[in-house]
PDB file of C-alpha atoms in Angstrom:
ATOM      1  CA  ALA N  20     -10.331 -18.187 -12.567  1.00 88.00           C
ATOM      2  CA  TRP N  21      -8.393 -15.098 -11.408  1.00 87.00           C
ATOM      3  CA  ARG N  22     -10.904 -14.380  -8.617  1.00 87.00           C
ATOM      4  CA  ASP N  23     -10.641 -17.959  -7.341  1.00 91.00           C
ATOM      5  CA  LYS N  24      -6.828 -17.836  -7.461  1.00 92.00           C
ATOM      6  CA  VAL N  25      -6.736 -14.577  -5.498  1.00 93.00           C
ATOM      7  CA  ARG N  26      -9.250 -15.706  -2.871  1.00 93.00           C
ATOM      8  CA  GLN N  27      -7.318 -18.928  -2.286  1.00 95.00           C
ATOM      9  CA  ALA N  28      -3.907 -17.225  -2.085  1.00 95.00           C
ATOM     10  CA  TRP N  29      -4.936 -14.145  -0.061  1.00 95.00           C
ATOM     11  CA  LYS N  30      -4.249 -15.783   3.310  1.00 96.00           C
ATOM     12  CA  ASP N  31      -0.514 -15.646   2.475  1.00 96.00           C
ATOM     13  CA  VAL N  32      -0.422 -11.950   1.530  1.00 97.00           C
ATOM     14  CA  ARG N  33       1.296  -9.723   4.097  1.00 97.00           C
ATOM     15  CA  VAL N  34       3.259  -6.496   4.288  1.00 97.00           C
ATOM     16  CA  GLN N  35       6.729  -7.539   5.440  1.00 97.00           C
ATOM     17  CA  SER N  36       8.310  -4.118   5.921  1.00 96.00           C
ATOM     18  CA  VAL N  37       7.730  -0.440   5.279  1.00 95.00           C
ATOM     19  CA  THR N  38      10.316   2.345   5.208  1.00 94.00           C
ATOM     20  CA  ASP N  39      10.261   5.979   4.162  1.00 90.00           C
ATOM     21  CA  THR N  40      12.577   8.909   3.576  1.00 89.00           C
ATOM     22  CA  SER N  41      10.629  11.365   5.714  1.00 80.00           C
ATOM     23  CA  GLY N  42      12.270  13.076   8.629  1.00 68.00           C
ATOM     24  CA  THR N  43      10.911  14.089  11.992  1.00 64.00           C
ATOM     25  CA  LYS N  44       9.809  17.379  10.412  1.00 63.00           C
ATOM     26  CA  ASN N  45       8.621  17.616   6.832  1.00 61.00           C
ATOM     27  CA  PRO N  46       8.256  21.136   5.430  1.00 62.00           C
ATOM     28  CA  LEU N  47       5.110  21.854   3.472  1.00 66.00           C
ATOM     29  CA  GLY N  48       5.636  20.853  -0.170  1.00 68.00           C
ATOM     30  CA  ARG N  49       8.477  18.408   0.548  1.00 78.00           C
ATOM     31  CA  ASP N  50       8.455  14.998  -1.154  1.00 82.00           C
ATOM     32  CA  PHE N  51       9.207  11.725   0.568  1.00 87.00           C
ATOM     33  CA  THR N  52       9.312   8.140  -0.638  1.00 93.00           C
ATOM     34  CA  ILE N  53       7.364   5.204   0.797  1.00 94.00           C
ATOM     35  CA  ARG N  54       8.859   1.750   0.193  1.00 97.00           C
ATOM     36  CA  ALA N  55       7.060  -1.492   1.055  1.00 97.00           C
ATOM     37  CA  VAL N  56       8.161  -5.102   0.746  1.00 98.00           C
ATOM     38  CA  VAL N  57       5.166  -7.404   0.359  1.00 98.00           C
ATOM     39  CA  HIS N  58       4.957 -11.205   0.560  1.00 97.00           C
ATOM     40  CA  LEU N  59       2.461 -12.387  -2.051  1.00 97.00           C
ATOM     41  CA  GLY N  60       2.542 -16.172  -1.674  1.00 94.00           C
ATOM     42  CA  ASN N  61       1.354 -17.635  -4.988  1.00 94.00           C
ATOM     43  CA  LEU N  62       0.314 -14.271  -6.424  1.00 96.00           C
ATOM     44  CA  SER N  63       2.409 -12.054  -8.675  1.00 95.00           C
ATOM     45  CA  PRO N  64       2.949  -8.286  -8.489  1.00 97.00           C
ATOM     46  CA  THR N  65       0.495  -7.860 -11.374  1.00 95.00           C
ATOM     47  CA  ASP N  66      -2.292  -9.408  -9.248  1.00 95.00           C
ATOM     48  CA  VAL N  67      -2.172  -6.647  -6.637  1.00 95.00           C
ATOM     49  CA  ALA N  68      -2.070  -2.902  -6.141  1.00 95.00           C
ATOM     50  CA  VAL N  69       0.136  -1.725  -3.285  1.00 97.00           C
ATOM     51  CA  GLU N  70      -0.931   1.711  -2.076  1.00 96.00           C
ATOM     52  CA  GLY N  71       0.260   4.330   0.350  1.00 95.00           C
ATOM     53  CA  VAL N  72      -2.704   5.940   2.081  1.00 93.00           C
ATOM     54  CA  THR N  73      -1.651   9.368   3.362  1.00 89.00           C
ATOM     55  CA  GLY N  74      -3.523  11.930   5.412  1.00 86.00           C
ATOM     56  CA  LYS N  75      -3.557  14.284   8.329  1.00 84.00           C
ATOM     57  CA  ILE N  76      -3.234  12.643  11.725  1.00 83.00           C
ATOM     58  CA  GLY N  77      -6.504  13.186  13.564  1.00 83.00           C
ATOM     59  CA  PRO N  78      -7.107  13.598  17.302  1.00 85.00           C
ATOM     60  CA  ASN N  79      -7.313   9.822  17.858  1.00 87.00           C
ATOM     61  CA  ARG N  80      -4.167   9.137  15.766  1.00 84.00           C
ATOM     62  CA  ASP N  81      -6.351   8.090  12.840  1.00 88.00           C
ATOM     63  CA  LEU N  82      -5.832   9.323   9.277  1.00 88.00           C
ATOM     64  CA  VAL N  83      -8.281  11.926   7.990  1.00 87.00           C
ATOM     65  CA  GLN N  84      -8.535  13.703   4.646  1.00 87.00           C
ATOM     66  CA  THR N  85      -6.807  10.731   3.044  1.00 90.00           C
ATOM     67  CA  GLU N  86      -5.298  10.379  -0.406  1.00 90.00           C
ATOM     68  CA  VAL N  87      -4.278   7.134  -2.103  1.00 93.00           C
ATOM     69  CA  HIS N  88      -0.926   6.825  -3.901  1.00 94.00           C
ATOM     70  CA  VAL N  89      -0.197   3.720  -5.957  1.00 95.00           C
ATOM     71  CA  LEU N  90       3.282   2.358  -5.233  1.00 97.00           C
ATOM     72  CA  GLN N  91       5.146   0.975  -8.252  1.00 98.00           C
ATOM     73  CA  PHE N  92       6.712  -2.492  -8.386  1.00 98.00           C
ATOM     74  CA  THR N  93      10.518  -2.141  -8.310  1.00 97.00           C
ATOM     75  CA  GLY N  94      11.721  -5.750  -8.084  1.00 97.00           C
ATOM     76  CA  GLN N  95      11.951  -8.895  -6.039  1.00 96.00           C
ATOM     77  CA  GLU N  96      13.559  -8.775  -2.610  1.00 93.00           C
ATOM     78  CA  GLY N  97      14.132 -12.071  -0.835  1.00 91.00           C
ATOM     79  CA  ASP N  98      10.797 -13.873  -0.678  1.00 92.00           C
ATOM     80  CA  GLY N  99       8.902 -10.600  -1.192  1.00 96.00           C
ATOM     81  CA  TYR N 100       8.345  -7.918  -3.788  1.00 98.00           C
ATOM     82  CA  ALA N 101       9.345  -4.268  -3.366  1.00 98.00           C
ATOM     83  CA  PHE N 102       7.035  -1.373  -4.251  1.00 98.00           C
ATOM     84  CA  GLU N 103       7.714   2.329  -3.848  1.00 97.00           C
ATOM     85  CA  GLY N 104       6.309   5.742  -4.620  1.00 96.00           C
ATOM     86  CA  THR N 105       6.867   9.398  -3.883  1.00 93.00           C
ATOM     87  CA  VAL N 106       4.273  11.512  -2.112  1.00 89.00           C
ATOM     88  CA  GLN N 107       4.242  15.175  -1.219  1.00 81.00           C
ATOM     89  CA  CYS N 108       3.436  16.808   2.109  1.00 73.00           C
ATOM     90  CA  ASP N 109       0.987  19.364   0.777  1.00 75.00           C
ATOM     91  CA  ASN N 110      -1.293  19.942   3.790  1.00 71.00           C
ATOM     92  CA  PRO N 111      -0.254  21.795   6.947  1.00 71.00           C
ATOM     93  CA  GLY N 112      -0.232  19.845  10.192  1.00 70.00           C
ATOM     94  CA  TYR N 113       0.974  16.402  11.141  1.00 76.00           C
ATOM     95  CA  CYS N 114       0.792  13.915   8.270  1.00 80.00           C
ATOM     96  CA  GLY N 115       0.944  10.153   8.400  1.00 84.00           C
ATOM     97  CA  TYR N 116       0.496   7.148   6.171  1.00 89.00           C
ATOM     98  CA  THR N 117      -0.150   3.451   6.081  1.00 92.00           C
ATOM     99  CA  VAL N 118       0.259   0.826   3.361  1.00 96.00           C
ATOM    100  CA  ARG N 119      -2.409  -1.494   2.006  1.00 96.00           C
ATOM    101  CA  VAL N 120      -2.501  -4.268  -0.596  1.00 96.00           C
ATOM    102  CA  MET N 121      -5.581  -4.883  -2.730  1.00 94.00           C
ATOM    103  CA  PRO N 122      -6.262  -7.281  -5.595  1.00 94.00           C
ATOM    104  CA  THR N 123      -6.258  -5.698  -9.042  1.00 91.00           C
ATOM    105  CA  HIS N 124      -7.017  -6.929 -12.543  1.00 87.00           C
ATOM    106  CA  PRO N 125      -7.712  -5.094 -15.828  1.00 84.00           C
ATOM    107  CA  ASP N 126     -11.211  -6.647 -15.987  1.00 80.00           C
ATOM    108  CA  VAL N 127     -12.176  -5.632 -12.422  1.00 77.00           C
ATOM    109  CA  ASP N 128     -13.642  -2.114 -12.346  1.00 71.00           C
ATOM    110  CA  VAL N 129     -14.238  -1.801  -8.601  1.00 68.00           C
ATOM    111  CA  ALA N 130     -11.144  -2.337  -6.451  1.00 69.00           C
ATOM    112  CA  SER N 131     -13.178  -3.583  -3.483  1.00 68.00           C
ATOM    113  CA  GLU N 132     -15.140  -6.127  -5.558  1.00 71.00           C
ATOM    114  CA  LEU N 133     -13.459  -9.074  -3.835  1.00 80.00           C
ATOM    115  CA  SER N 134     -13.628  -7.515  -0.335  1.00 86.00           C
ATOM    116  CA  LEU N 135      -9.962  -8.351   0.222  1.00 91.00           C
ATOM    117  CA  VAL N 136      -7.504  -5.885   1.741  1.00 92.00           C
ATOM    118  CA  CYS N 137      -4.226  -6.487   3.551  1.00 94.00           C
ATOM    119  CA  TRP N 138      -3.165  -3.563   5.768  1.00 93.00           C
ATOM    120  CA  GLU N 139       0.294  -2.876   7.117  1.00 92.00           C
ATOM    121  CA  SER N 140       0.468  -3.764  10.793  1.00 85.00           C
ATOM    122  CA  ARG N 141       2.834  -1.829  13.033  1.00 70.00           C
TER     123      ARG N 141
END
């Protein structure tokens, strides 16, 4: 039943906004916070995992050597839900990130089982 609910509702899932506390220069070892507001339609925050995918910015402006950081639900904001998490700049060079939303459930072992992902679009 959960899989059917998620598949039906996924068309309404979108990342509404993303902000961070990083500056134009982030010294090695400095923390910054990623905050995302996500519209979930008929889903609840417990139906999804909102993640910050961080990595070095490659030659084609793509992310390489990525790490995934789960953002924690912090409350409702308008018609969306806010999630945030702190990450650390621990690799030299230019670092970047993007935000993605994936379905999650305690009985689903493989996050990509449903083949549903909603990426932040900038």
